[in-house]
Coordinates of C-alpha atoms in Angstrom, one line a residue:
Chain A
X13 CA 13.7 -34.4 -7.4
X14 CA 16.1 -31.8 -6.0
X15 CA 18.8 -32.0 -8.6
X16 CA 21.7 -29.7 -9.2
X17 CA 20.0 -27.9 -12.1
X18 CA 17.0 -27.0 -9.9
X19 CA 19.3 -25.7 -7.2
X20 CA 21.3 -23.7 -9.9
X21 CA 18.1 -22.2 -11.3
X22 CA 16.8 -21.2 -7.8
X23 CA 20.0 -19.5 -6.8
X24 CA 20.3 -17.8 -10.2
X25 CA 16.8 -16.5 -9.9
X26 CA 17.5 -15.4 -6.3
X27 CA 20.2 -13.0 -7.4
X28 CA 18.2 -12.0 -10.5
X29 CA 15.3 -10.8 -8.2
X30 CA 17.6 -8.7 -6.1
X31 CA 17.7 -5.4 -8.1
X32 CA 13.9 -5.2 -8.1
X33 CA 14.0 -4.4 -4.4
X34 CA 17.6 -3.4 -3.7
X35 CA 17.7 -0.2 -5.8
X36 CA 14.5 1.1 -4.2
X37 CA 15.7 0.0 -0.7
X38 CA 19.1 1.7 -0.9
X39 CA 17.7 4.9 -2.4
X40 CA 14.9 5.1 0.2
X41 CA 17.5 4.4 2.9
X42 CA 19.2 7.7 1.9
X43 CA 15.9 9.5 2.0
X44 CA 15.0 8.1 5.4
X45 CA 18.5 9.0 6.7
X46 CA 17.6 12.6 6.1
X47 CA 14.3 12.2 8.0
X48 CA 11.9 11.8 5.2
X49 CA 9.8 8.7 4.8
X50 CA 8.6 8.2 1.2
X51 CA 5.9 5.6 1.6
X52 CA 5.1 6.1 -2.1
X53 CA 8.2 4.3 -3.4
X54 CA 5.8 1.7 -5.0
X55 CA 4.1 4.5 -6.9
X56 CA 7.4 5.9 -8.2
X57 CA 8.4 2.4 -9.2
X58 CA 5.2 1.8 -11.1
X59 CA 5.5 5.1 -13.0
X60 CA 9.1 4.3 -13.7
X61 CA 8.2 0.8 -14.9
X62 CA 5.7 2.3 -17.4
X63 CA 8.0 5.1 -18.5
X64 CA 10.9 2.7 -19.2
X65 CA 8.5 0.4 -21.1
X66 CA 7.1 3.2 -23.2
X67 CA 10.4 4.9 -24.0
X68 CA 12.1 1.6 -24.8
X69 CA 9.1 0.8 -27.1
X70 CA 9.7 4.0 -29.0
X71 CA 13.5 4.1 -29.1
X72 CA 14.3 0.4 -29.0
X73 CA 17.0 1.0 -26.4
X74 CA 16.3 -0.1 -22.8
X75 CA 19.1 2.1 -21.4
X76 CA 17.3 5.2 -22.8
X77 CA 14.2 3.7 -21.1
X78 CA 16.0 3.6 -17.8
X79 CA 17.1 7.2 -18.2
X80 CA 13.6 8.3 -18.9
X81 CA 12.4 6.4 -15.9
X82 CA 14.9 8.2 -13.7
X83 CA 13.7 11.5 -15.1
X84 CA 10.0 10.8 -14.3
X85 CA 11.0 9.5 -10.9
X86 CA 12.9 12.7 -10.2
X87 CA 9.8 14.8 -11.1
X88 CA 7.7 12.7 -8.7
X89 CA 10.4 13.0 -6.0
X90 CA 10.5 16.8 -6.5
X91 CA 6.7 17.0 -6.0
X92 CA 7.0 14.8 -2.9
X93 CA 9.8 16.9 -1.4
X94 CA 7.9 20.1 -1.9
X95 CA 5.0 18.7 0.1
X96 CA 7.1 16.9 2.7
X97 CA 9.8 19.6 3.2
X98 CA 8.3 23.0 2.3
X99 CA 4.7 22.3 3.3
X100 CA 5.7 20.0 6.2
X101 CA 2.6 17.8 5.7
X102 CA 2.1 14.3 7.0
X103 CA 4.4 12.1 5.1
X104 CA 2.2 9.0 5.4
X105 CA -0.7 10.8 3.7
X106 CA 1.3 12.0 0.7
X107 CA 3.2 8.7 0.6
X108 CA -0.1 6.8 0.2
X109 CA -1.2 9.5 -2.3
X110 CA 1.9 9.0 -4.4
X111 CA 1.4 5.3 -4.4
X112 CA -2.2 5.5 -5.6
X113 CA -1.3 8.2 -8.1
X114 CA 1.4 6.0 -9.6
X115 CA -0.7 2.9 -9.5
X116 CA -3.5 4.6 -11.3
X117 CA -1.6 6.8 -13.8
X118 CA 0.7 4.1 -15.0
X119 CA -2.2 1.9 -16.0
X120 CA -4.3 4.8 -17.4
X121 CA -1.4 5.9 -19.6
X122 CA -0.6 2.4 -20.7
X123 CA -4.2 1.9 -21.8
X124 CA -4.3 5.3 -23.5
X125 CA -1.2 4.7 -25.5
X126 CA -1.4 1.0 -26.3
X127 CA -4.4 -0.7 -27.9
X128 CA -6.4 -3.2 -25.9
X129 CA -6.0 -6.9 -26.8
X130 CA -2.4 -6.9 -27.9
X131 CA 0.5 -7.3 -25.5
X132 CA 3.4 -5.3 -26.9
X133 CA 6.9 -6.3 -25.8
X134 CA 10.1 -4.4 -25.8
X135 CA 13.8 -5.3 -26.1
X136 CA 15.3 -6.0 -22.6
X137 CA 18.7 -5.7 -21.0
X138 CA 19.7 -9.3 -21.1
X139 CA 22.2 -11.2 -19.0
X140 CA 25.9 -10.5 -19.5
X141 CA 28.5 -13.1 -19.8
X142 CA 31.7 -12.6 -17.8
X143 CA 34.5 -14.3 -19.9
X144 CA 36.1 -17.4 -18.3
X145 CA 34.3 -17.1 -15.0
X146 CA 30.9 -17.9 -16.5
X147 CA 32.1 -21.2 -17.8
X148 CA 32.7 -22.5 -14.2
X149 CA 30.1 -25.2 -13.7
X150 CA 27.0 -24.1 -11.6
X151 CA 28.8 -21.2 -10.0
X152 CA 29.3 -19.6 -13.3
X153 CA 25.7 -19.6 -14.2
X154 CA 24.6 -18.3 -10.8
X155 CA 27.1 -15.5 -10.3
X156 CA 28.8 -14.7 -13.6
X157 CA 26.0 -14.8 -16.1
X158 CA 23.7 -12.3 -14.5
X159 CA 21.8 -9.2 -15.5
X160 CA 24.2 -6.2 -15.4
X161 CA 21.8 -4.4 -13.0
X162 CA 22.3 -7.2 -10.5
X163 CA 26.0 -6.3 -10.3
X164 CA 25.3 -2.6 -10.3
X165 CA 22.7 -2.8 -7.5
X166 CA 25.0 -4.9 -5.3
X167 CA 27.9 -2.6 -5.9
X168 CA 25.8 0.2 -4.8
X169 CA 25.7 -1.2 -1.3
X170 CA 29.3 -0.2 -0.5
X171 CA 28.9 3.0 -2.6
X172 CA 25.9 4.1 -0.5
X173 CA 27.6 3.1 2.7
X174 CA 30.7 5.1 1.7
X175 CA 28.5 8.0 0.7
X176 CA 26.6 8.1 4.0
X177 CA 29.4 7.5 6.4
X178 CA 32.6 8.8 4.7
X179 CA 31.6 11.8 2.7
X180 CA 30.8 15.3 3.9
X181 CA 27.4 15.3 2.2
X182 CA 26.5 11.9 3.7
X183 CA 27.3 13.1 7.1
X184 CA 25.1 16.1 6.6
X185 CA 22.2 13.9 5.5
X186 CA 22.6 11.9 8.7
X187 CA 22.8 15.0 10.8
X188 CA 19.6 16.4 9.3
X189 CA 17.9 13.1 9.9
X190 CA 19.0 12.9 13.5
X191 CA 18.7 16.4 14.7
X192 CA 17.8 19.0 12.1
X193 CA 17.9 21.9 14.5
X194 CA 21.5 21.2 15.5
X195 CA 22.4 20.6 11.8
X196 CA 21.0 24.0 10.9
X197 CA 22.9 25.6 13.7
X198 CA 26.1 24.1 12.2
X199 CA 25.2 25.9 8.9
X200 CA 23.6 23.0 7.1
X201 CA 20.6 23.8 4.8
X202 CA 18.1 21.3 6.1
X203 CA 15.7 21.8 3.2
X204 CA 18.3 21.4 0.5
X205 CA 19.7 18.3 2.1
X206 CA 16.2 16.7 2.4
X207 CA 15.4 17.5 -1.2
X208 CA 18.6 15.9 -2.3
X209 CA 18.1 12.8 -0.3
X210 CA 14.5 12.3 -1.5
X211 CA 15.6 12.8 -5.1
X212 CA 18.4 10.2 -4.7
X213 CA 15.7 7.9 -3.3
X214 CA 13.4 8.6 -6.2
X215 CA 16.0 8.1 -8.8
X216 CA 17.1 4.7 -7.4
X217 CA 13.4 3.6 -7.1
X218 CA 13.1 4.6 -10.7
X219 CA 15.8 2.2 -11.8
X220 CA 14.2 -0.5 -9.6
X221 CA 10.9 0.1 -11.2
X222 CA 12.3 0.1 -14.7
X223 CA 14.0 -3.3 -14.0
X224 CA 10.5 -4.9 -14.1
X225 CA 9.6 -3.9 -17.6
X226 CA 13.0 -3.9 -19.3
X227 CA 14.8 -6.8 -17.6
X228 CA 12.6 -9.2 -15.5
X229 CA 9.8 -9.0 -18.0
X230 CA 9.4 -7.2 -21.4
X231 CA 5.8 -6.1 -20.9
X232 CA 3.8 -3.8 -18.8
X233 CA 0.6 -4.5 -16.8
X234 CA -1.4 -2.9 -13.9
X235 CA 0.4 -3.1 -10.6
X236 CA 3.4 -4.8 -12.3
X237 CA 5.7 -4.2 -9.3
X238 CA 3.3 -6.1 -7.0
X239 CA 4.2 -4.6 -3.7
X240 CA 8.0 -4.7 -4.1
X241 CA 8.2 -1.0 -3.2
X242 CA 6.6 -1.9 0.2
X243 CA 9.0 -4.8 0.6
X244 CA 11.9 -2.3 -0.1
X245 CA 10.6 -0.2 2.9
X246 CA 10.4 -3.3 5.1
X247 CA 14.0 -4.2 4.2
X248 CA 15.3 -0.8 5.5
X249 CA 13.5 -1.6 8.7
X250 CA 15.0 -5.1 8.9
X251 CA 18.4 -3.7 8.0
X252 CA 18.2 -1.2 10.9
X253 CA 18.9 1.7 8.5
X254 CA 22.4 0.4 7.6
X255 CA 23.3 -0.3 3.9
X256 CA 25.2 -3.6 4.5
X257 CA 22.5 -5.0 6.8
X258 CA 19.8 -4.7 4.2
X259 CA 21.4 -7.4 2.2
X260 CA 20.8 -10.5 4.4
X261 CA 17.0 -10.0 4.8
X262 CA 16.8 -9.1 1.2
X263 CA 18.6 -12.3 0.1
X264 CA 16.3 -14.3 2.4
X265 CA 13.2 -12.8 0.8
X266 CA 14.5 -13.2 -2.7
X267 CA 15.5 -16.8 -2.0
X268 CA 12.1 -17.8 -0.6
X269 CA 10.5 -15.9 -3.5
X270 CA 12.7 -17.7 -6.1
X271 CA 12.1 -21.0 -4.4
X272 CA 8.3 -20.6 -4.5
X273 CA 8.5 -19.5 -8.2
X274 CA 10.7 -22.5 -8.9
X275 CA 8.3 -24.9 -7.2
X276 CA 5.5 -23.4 -9.2
X277 CA 7.5 -23.8 -12.4
X278 CA 8.2 -27.5 -12.0
X279 CA 4.6 -28.2 -11.4
X280 CA 4.5 -29.2 -7.7
X281 CA 0.8 -29.6 -7.0
X282 CA 0.6 -26.7 -4.5
X283 CA -1.6 -23.8 -5.6
X284 CA 0.2 -20.7 -6.7
X285 CA -1.7 -18.4 -4.4
X286 CA -0.6 -20.5 -1.5
X287 CA 3.0 -20.3 -2.6
X288 CA 2.8 -16.6 -3.3
X289 CA 2.0 -15.9 0.3
X290 CA 5.1 -17.6 1.6
X291 CA 7.8 -14.9 1.0
X292 CA 5.6 -12.3 2.8
X293 CA 4.9 -14.6 5.7
X294 CA 8.6 -15.4 6.0
X295 CA 9.6 -11.8 6.4
X296 CA 6.8 -11.0 8.8
X297 CA 7.9 -14.0 10.8
X298 CA 11.5 -12.6 10.9
X299 CA 10.4 -9.4 12.5
X300 CA 10.9 -10.5 16.1
X301 CA 14.4 -11.8 15.2
X302 CA 15.7 -9.2 12.8
X303 CA 13.5 -6.2 13.7
X304 CA 14.5 -5.9 17.4
X305 CA 15.9 -2.6 18.6
X306 CA 15.3 -0.9 15.2
X307 CA 17.4 2.2 15.0
X308 CA 15.5 4.6 12.9
X309 CA 16.8 8.1 12.4
X310 CA 15.5 10.2 15.3
X311 CA 13.8 12.8 13.1
X312 CA 12.2 10.3 10.7
X313 CA 8.8 11.6 9.6
X314 CA 9.3 14.8 11.6
X315 CA 8.7 17.9 9.5
X316 CA 11.1 20.7 10.1
X317 CA 10.5 24.4 10.1
X318 CA 13.5 26.4 9.0
X319 CA 14.7 28.9 11.6
X320 CA 11.5 28.5 13.6
Chain B
X25 CA -13.4 22.3 6.6
X26 CA -13.3 24.9 3.8
X27 CA -9.8 23.9 2.9
X28 CA -10.8 20.2 2.8
X29 CA -13.6 21.1 0.4
X30 CA -11.1 23.0 -1.7
X31 CA -8.8 20.0 -1.7
X32 CA -11.6 17.8 -2.9
X33 CA -12.4 20.2 -5.7
X34 CA -8.8 20.4 -6.8
X35 CA -8.5 16.6 -6.9
X36 CA -11.7 16.3 -9.0
X37 CA -10.6 19.1 -11.4
X38 CA -7.2 17.3 -11.8
X39 CA -9.0 14.1 -12.5
X40 CA -11.2 15.7 -15.1
X41 CA -8.2 17.3 -16.7
X42 CA -6.7 13.8 -17.0
X43 CA -9.9 12.5 -18.6
X44 CA -9.6 15.3 -21.2
X45 CA -5.8 14.6 -21.7
X46 CA -6.3 11.0 -22.6
X47 CA -9.1 11.9 -25.0
X48 CA -12.2 11.0 -22.9
X49 CA -15.5 12.8 -23.4
X50 CA -15.1 15.7 -20.9
X51 CA -18.7 16.9 -20.9
X52 CA -20.1 13.4 -20.4
X53 CA -17.4 12.8 -17.7
X54 CA -18.3 15.9 -15.8
X55 CA -22.0 15.5 -15.8
X56 CA -21.9 11.8 -14.8
X57 CA -19.4 12.5 -12.1
X58 CA -21.4 15.3 -10.5
X59 CA -25.0 14.5 -11.4
X60 CA -25.4 10.7 -11.6
X61 CA -25.5 10.2 -7.8
X62 CA -28.5 12.6 -7.5
X63 CA -30.3 12.0 -10.7
X64 CA -32.0 8.7 -9.7
X65 CA -33.2 7.0 -6.5
X66 CA -30.9 4.1 -7.3
X67 CA -27.9 6.5 -7.7
X68 CA -28.8 8.3 -4.5
X69 CA -29.1 5.0 -2.6
X70 CA -25.7 4.0 -4.0
X71 CA -24.1 6.9 -2.0
X72 CA -25.3 5.3 1.2
X73 CA -24.3 1.8 0.1
X74 CA -20.8 3.1 0.0
X75 CA -21.2 5.2 3.2
X76 CA -22.1 1.9 4.9
X77 CA -18.7 0.3 4.1
X78 CA -16.5 3.4 4.3
X79 CA -18.0 4.7 7.5
X80 CA -17.6 1.4 9.4
X81 CA -14.0 1.1 8.2
X82 CA -13.3 4.8 8.6
X83 CA -14.4 4.9 12.2
X84 CA -11.9 2.1 13.1
X85 CA -9.1 3.8 11.1
X86 CA -9.8 7.2 12.7
X87 CA -9.7 5.6 16.2
X88 CA -6.2 4.3 15.4
X89 CA -5.1 7.6 14.0
X90 CA -6.2 9.3 17.3
X91 CA -3.7 7.0 19.0
X92 CA -1.1 7.9 16.4
X93 CA -1.4 4.4 14.7
X94 CA -1.8 3.8 11.0
X95 CA -3.9 0.8 10.1
X96 CA -3.0 0.8 6.4
X97 CA -4.2 -2.8 6.2
X98 CA -7.9 -2.3 6.3
X99 CA -8.1 -3.5 2.8
X100 CA -6.7 -6.9 3.8
X101 CA -8.9 -7.1 7.0
X102 CA -11.9 -6.3 4.8
X103 CA -11.2 -9.1 2.5
X104 CA -10.6 -11.7 5.2
X105 CA -13.7 -10.5 7.0
X106 CA -15.8 -11.0 3.8
X107 CA -14.3 -14.5 3.4
X108 CA -15.1 -15.6 6.9
X109 CA -18.7 -14.2 6.7
X110 CA -19.3 -16.3 3.5
X111 CA -17.7 -19.3 5.2
X112 CA -20.0 -18.8 8.2
X113 CA -23.0 -18.6 5.9
X114 CA -22.3 -21.9 4.2
X115 CA -20.7 -23.9 7.0
X116 CA -23.1 -23.1 9.9
X117 CA -26.0 -24.8 8.1
X118 CA -27.7 -25.9 11.4
X119 CA -28.2 -22.4 12.6
X120 CA -31.5 -20.7 11.6
X121 CA -31.0 -17.9 9.1
X122 CA -31.7 -14.7 11.1
X123 CA -29.3 -15.9 13.8
X124 CA -26.9 -17.0 11.1
X125 CA -26.7 -13.5 9.7
X126 CA -25.6 -12.3 13.1
X127 CA -23.0 -15.0 13.2
X128 CA -21.8 -13.9 9.8
X129 CA -21.3 -10.4 11.1
X130 CA -19.3 -11.7 14.1
X131 CA -17.3 -14.0 11.8
X132 CA -16.4 -11.0 9.6
X133 CA -15.3 -8.9 12.6
X134 CA -13.3 -11.9 13.9
X135 CA -11.6 -12.2 10.5
X136 CA -10.5 -8.6 10.5
X137 CA -9.4 -9.0 14.1
X138 CA -7.3 -12.1 13.2
X139 CA -5.7 -10.1 10.3
X140 CA -4.5 -7.4 12.6
X141 CA -3.4 -9.4 15.6
X142 CA 0.1 -9.9 14.2
X143 CA 0.8 -6.2 13.4
X144 CA -0.7 -5.3 16.7
X145 CA 1.4 -7.7 18.7
X146 CA 4.5 -6.8 16.8
X147 CA 3.8 -3.1 17.4
X148 CA 3.0 -3.4 21.1
X149 CA 5.8 -5.9 21.9
X150 CA 8.6 -5.1 19.5
X151 CA 7.8 -1.6 18.4
X152 CA 7.6 -2.9 14.8
X153 CA 6.3 -0.3 12.4
X154 CA 2.6 -1.1 12.0
X155 CA 2.4 0.7 8.6
X156 CA 4.8 -1.8 7.0
X157 CA 3.4 -4.9 8.6
X158 CA -0.3 -4.0 7.8
X159 CA 0.7 -3.2 4.2
X160 CA 2.5 -6.6 3.9
X161 CA -0.6 -8.3 5.2
X162 CA -2.7 -6.7 2.4
X163 CA -0.5 -8.5 -0.1
X164 CA -1.1 -11.8 1.8
X165 CA -4.9 -11.2 2.0
X166 CA -5.4 -11.0 -1.8
X167 CA -3.8 -14.5 -2.1
X168 CA -5.8 -15.7 0.9
X169 CA -9.0 -14.8 -1.0
X170 CA -7.9 -17.0 -4.0
X171 CA -7.0 -19.8 -1.6
X172 CA -10.4 -19.6 0.0
X173 CA -12.2 -19.4 -3.3
X174 CA -10.3 -22.4 -4.6
X175 CA -11.1 -24.6 -1.6
X176 CA -13.1 -23.9 1.5
X177 CA -15.7 -21.5 0.1
X178 CA -15.7 -22.6 -3.5
X179 CA -19.3 -22.8 -4.8
X180 CA -21.0 -26.0 -5.5
X181 CA -22.0 -24.5 -8.8
X182 CA -18.7 -22.8 -9.6
X183 CA -18.0 -24.9 -12.8
X184 CA -14.2 -24.6 -12.3
X185 CA -14.3 -20.8 -11.7
X186 CA -13.0 -19.2 -8.6
X187 CA -16.3 -18.1 -7.2
X188 CA -18.4 -18.8 -4.1
X189 CA -22.0 -19.8 -4.1
X190 CA -24.5 -16.9 -4.1
X191 CA -26.1 -16.2 -0.7
X192 CA -29.7 -17.3 -0.6
X193 CA -32.2 -14.5 0.1
X194 CA -32.7 -15.6 3.8
X195 CA -29.0 -15.1 4.4
X196 CA -28.9 -11.6 3.1
X197 CA -29.1 -8.4 5.1
X198 CA -32.6 -7.1 4.4
X199 CA -33.1 -4.1 2.0
X200 CA -34.6 -0.9 3.3
X201 CA -35.2 0.7 -0.1
X202 CA -36.8 -1.4 -2.8
X203 CA -35.3 -1.3 -6.3
X204 CA -31.9 -0.3 -4.8
X205 CA -29.0 -2.0 -3.1
X206 CA -29.4 -0.1 0.2
X207 CA -30.0 -2.3 3.2
X208 CA -30.0 -2.4 7.0
X209 CA -26.2 -2.1 6.9
X210 CA -26.5 1.6 7.0
X211 CA -28.4 1.3 10.3
X212 CA -25.5 -0.8 11.7
X213 CA -23.1 1.9 10.5
X214 CA -25.2 4.6 12.2
X215 CA -25.4 2.7 15.4
X216 CA -21.6 2.3 15.4
X217 CA -21.2 6.1 14.9
X218 CA -23.1 6.5 18.3
X219 CA -21.0 3.8 19.9
X220 CA -17.7 5.3 18.7
X221 CA -18.8 8.8 19.7
X222 CA -19.6 7.6 23.3
X223 CA -16.4 5.5 23.4
X224 CA -14.3 8.5 22.3
X225 CA -16.0 11.3 24.3
X226 CA -17.5 9.6 27.3
X227 CA -15.0 7.0 28.4
X228 CA -11.6 7.0 30.0
X229 CA -10.5 4.7 27.1
X230 CA -11.2 7.5 24.6
X231 CA -9.2 9.9 26.7
X232 CA -6.3 7.5 27.0
X233 CA -6.3 6.9 23.2
X234 CA -6.0 10.6 22.6
X235 CA -3.3 11.0 25.2
X236 CA -1.2 8.3 23.7
X237 CA -1.7 9.9 20.3
X238 CA -0.6 13.3 21.4
X239 CA 2.3 12.6 23.7
X240 CA 3.6 9.2 24.6
X241 CA 5.8 10.6 27.3
X242 CA 2.9 12.3 29.0
X243 CA 0.8 9.1 28.6
X244 CA 3.5 7.1 30.4
X245 CA 3.7 9.6 33.3
X246 CA -0.1 9.5 33.6
X247 CA 0.2 5.8 34.2
X248 CA -1.4 4.7 30.9
X249 CA -0.3 1.3 29.8
X250 CA 0.6 2.2 26.2
X251 CA 1.1 -1.3 24.8
X252 CA -2.5 -2.1 26.0
X253 CA -3.9 0.9 24.3
X254 CA -2.0 0.1 21.1
X255 CA -3.3 -3.5 21.1
X256 CA -6.9 -2.5 21.8
X257 CA -7.1 0.3 19.3
X258 CA -5.6 -1.7 16.5
X259 CA -7.7 -4.7 17.3
X260 CA -10.9 -2.6 17.2
X261 CA -9.8 -1.0 14.0
X262 CA -9.2 -4.5 12.4
X263 CA -12.5 -5.8 13.6
X264 CA -14.3 -2.9 12.1
X265 CA -12.7 -3.4 8.7
X266 CA -13.6 -7.1 8.9
X267 CA -17.2 -6.2 9.8
X268 CA -17.4 -3.8 6.9
X269 CA -16.5 -6.7 4.6
X270 CA -19.2 -8.9 6.1
X271 CA -21.8 -6.2 5.8
X272 CA -20.9 -5.5 2.2
X273 CA -20.8 -9.1 1.0
X274 CA -24.0 -10.1 2.7
X275 CA -25.9 -6.9 2.0
X276 CA -24.8 -5.9 -1.5
X277 CA -22.6 -8.4 -3.4
X278 CA -23.9 -11.8 -2.1
X279 CA -20.9 -13.7 -3.5
X280 CA -17.1 -13.6 -3.7
X281 CA -14.8 -13.8 -6.6
X282 CA -11.2 -12.6 -7.3
X283 CA -12.6 -9.2 -8.4
X284 CA -14.2 -8.5 -5.1
X285 CA -11.5 -6.2 -3.6
X286 CA -12.2 -2.7 -4.6
X287 CA -9.8 -0.5 -2.6
X288 CA -12.3 0.6 0.0
X289 CA -9.7 0.0 2.7
X290 CA -7.6 2.8 1.2
X291 CA -10.5 5.1 0.5
X292 CA -11.5 4.7 4.1
X293 CA -8.1 6.2 5.1
X294 CA -8.9 9.3 3.0
X295 CA -12.3 9.4 4.8
X296 CA -10.7 9.3 8.3
X297 CA -8.1 12.0 7.3
X298 CA -10.7 14.2 5.6
X299 CA -12.8 14.0 8.7
X300 CA -9.9 15.1 10.9
X301 CA -10.0 11.7 12.6
X302 CA -13.0 12.7 14.7
X303 CA -16.2 10.6 14.8
X304 CA -18.4 13.3 13.5
X305 CA -15.9 14.5 10.9
X306 CA -15.4 10.9 9.7
X307 CA -19.2 10.5 9.3
X308 CA -19.5 13.7 7.2
X309 CA -16.5 12.8 5.2
X310 CA -17.9 9.3 4.5
X311 CA -21.0 10.9 2.8
X312 CA -18.9 13.4 0.8
X313 CA -16.4 10.8 -0.4
X314 CA -19.1 8.2 -1.2
X315 CA -20.8 10.8 -3.4
X316 CA -17.7 11.1 -5.5
X317 CA -16.9 7.4 -5.5
X318 CA -20.4 6.8 -7.0
X319 CA -19.8 9.7 -9.4
X320 CA -16.3 8.5 -10.4
X321 CA -17.6 5.0 -11.2
X322 CA -20.4 6.4 -13.3
X323 CA -17.9 8.7 -15.0
X324 CA -15.5 5.9 -15.6
X325 CA -18.0 3.7 -17.4
X326 CA -19.8 6.6 -19.2
X327 CA -16.7 8.4 -20.6
X328 CA -14.8 5.2 -21.3
X329 CA -11.7 5.9 -19.3
X330 CA -9.8 3.1 -17.5
X331 CA -10.9 2.3 -13.9
X332 CA -7.3 3.0 -12.7
X333 CA -8.0 6.7 -13.2
X334 CA -10.0 6.6 -10.1
X335 CA -6.9 5.6 -8.1
X336 CA -5.1 8.6 -9.7
X337 CA -7.8 10.9 -8.5
X338 CA -7.6 9.4 -5.0
X339 CA -3.9 10.0 -5.0
X340 CA -4.3 13.6 -6.1
X341 CA -7.0 14.2 -3.4
X342 CA -4.6 12.9 -0.7
X343 CA -2.0 15.4 -1.9
X344 CA -4.5 18.3 -2.0
X345 CA -5.9 17.3 1.4
X346 CA -2.3 17.6 2.7
X347 CA -1.9 21.0 1.1
X348 CA -5.2 22.0 2.6
X349 CA -4.0 21.1 6.1
X350 CA -0.9 23.2 5.5
X351 CA -3.0 26.2 4.6
X352 CA -5.0 25.7 7.7
X353 CA -1.9 25.7 10.0
X354 CA -0.5 28.9 8.5
X355 CA -3.9 30.6 8.8
X356 CA -4.1 29.7 12.5
X357 CA -0.9 31.7 13.2

């Protein structure tokens, strides 16, 4: 039963599922490094998924759809920052609020703009074909015939790592997340840095959300991201707030997810809802192994009062 | 309290604005939102049908919050509790009905408890973030419901659909108001308010919970075993959500199908927050929020707007509640 084509399909799908979580995870990592937890990533992704779908439907160009998704995500990020940074409110409350807001509004708008009964589809960003490399048997299909966003998201790991650890701005973000008081004494504008970090997080989550409607699928539906925003948060925790370390737990999750989808597709007589549970159970089971000595930024979820 | 009322008003106004924006009938929406819960006995009783569920869950969530713990998984615990209650109803056939209803309630509480054991242990032993783990377990719970409906609790008369059998009248929680859906569940909820009040205000456990929530360092110096408090608080919180599911399914819905989950687990978080996490506050908040849940559902069906709009309103209410709390802190100074 387990032939090479099945293995190829599973591994191809494993990589293909990566951007759906990785964009949001890397972006939210930057936000959390500054001390702000945006539990509403899922809501941002849902609004982005709808926006990308809607704009692509109107323009016929999925890249413009992504751009629009980023813009909407930035607006949501701005609102979140205002509450979290300026008003210093409980981040869990507004995080849940942002999730419910996005969950509800994305579906409300979809039903308001598109007639019931028909399922409109949009053009998607398809797989690219890297010359020569893609013709290598098996390996070519898995690694060199992927969605461009797969490559972009993976390349963002070293980029985010460089940004956080090697640039002046990145160091400021970390300082603000560890000890905002000390950072302010050194002349860092804590509010500005936190705004920036949350906006980076929102923009990345926007791309991740858009990926659902204009790459993985070509349609929109209620709750289309199906908890992937929450998985993205879990990955940061498993990765101990380090960009490179997010990748291993993420690949494990994507692999198990891809495997269960593959098993469903070839018609193994195990019910889908049973298989659907397996990826989540896997990562919860990994917590005692991967989640030990989690090194969260010291000021995570701690509101900061300027000059106070 | 005044700011919380203001926050609610802002959330509702924003919701009505959205109804208008997407072309719904604004006047019909407003009247059904505000008046339908008080324009008939049935509607009025509906408020307390929701209070029953939201209060039982909200008390548990508020207890967790007093210890600084977020049980965001009440929705999942509620689902599993409902499933186990139905399972108890149809598997424990040898037990006479009145006693079996009691066992159904216990099964529900046990289900909620089982669903929070993992996050509680991971939090107490490994310091794993309970927010993330309880959220993940919600995602598993919705699949668990389908699994149960497909096998263990599938109805004998389900004709291939994922639906359980309907509870026979002798296995339902008795009604207290004829021609409505209001039953003895509200009495259970009221009794739990008293229990939680005494637990919180009259026992050393209540004091320990608050100490852990305010200052872990101080709690440690005071000799409080923090992991034990974390475990107990979360387990109670889970059991309450499971019990709420059992009460709702055996008092109001009588059957399970994939459409059963309705987001009460998340609304209950709003209730606990709005009530300032105190027992009395949570009780008042449960009544206020229930009023608007009933109103919002009436509005949704009358004005022909998508059900998802209710989620949007809940989201906006959470934001305005947060803003209200900010205003309160600056007025104190």
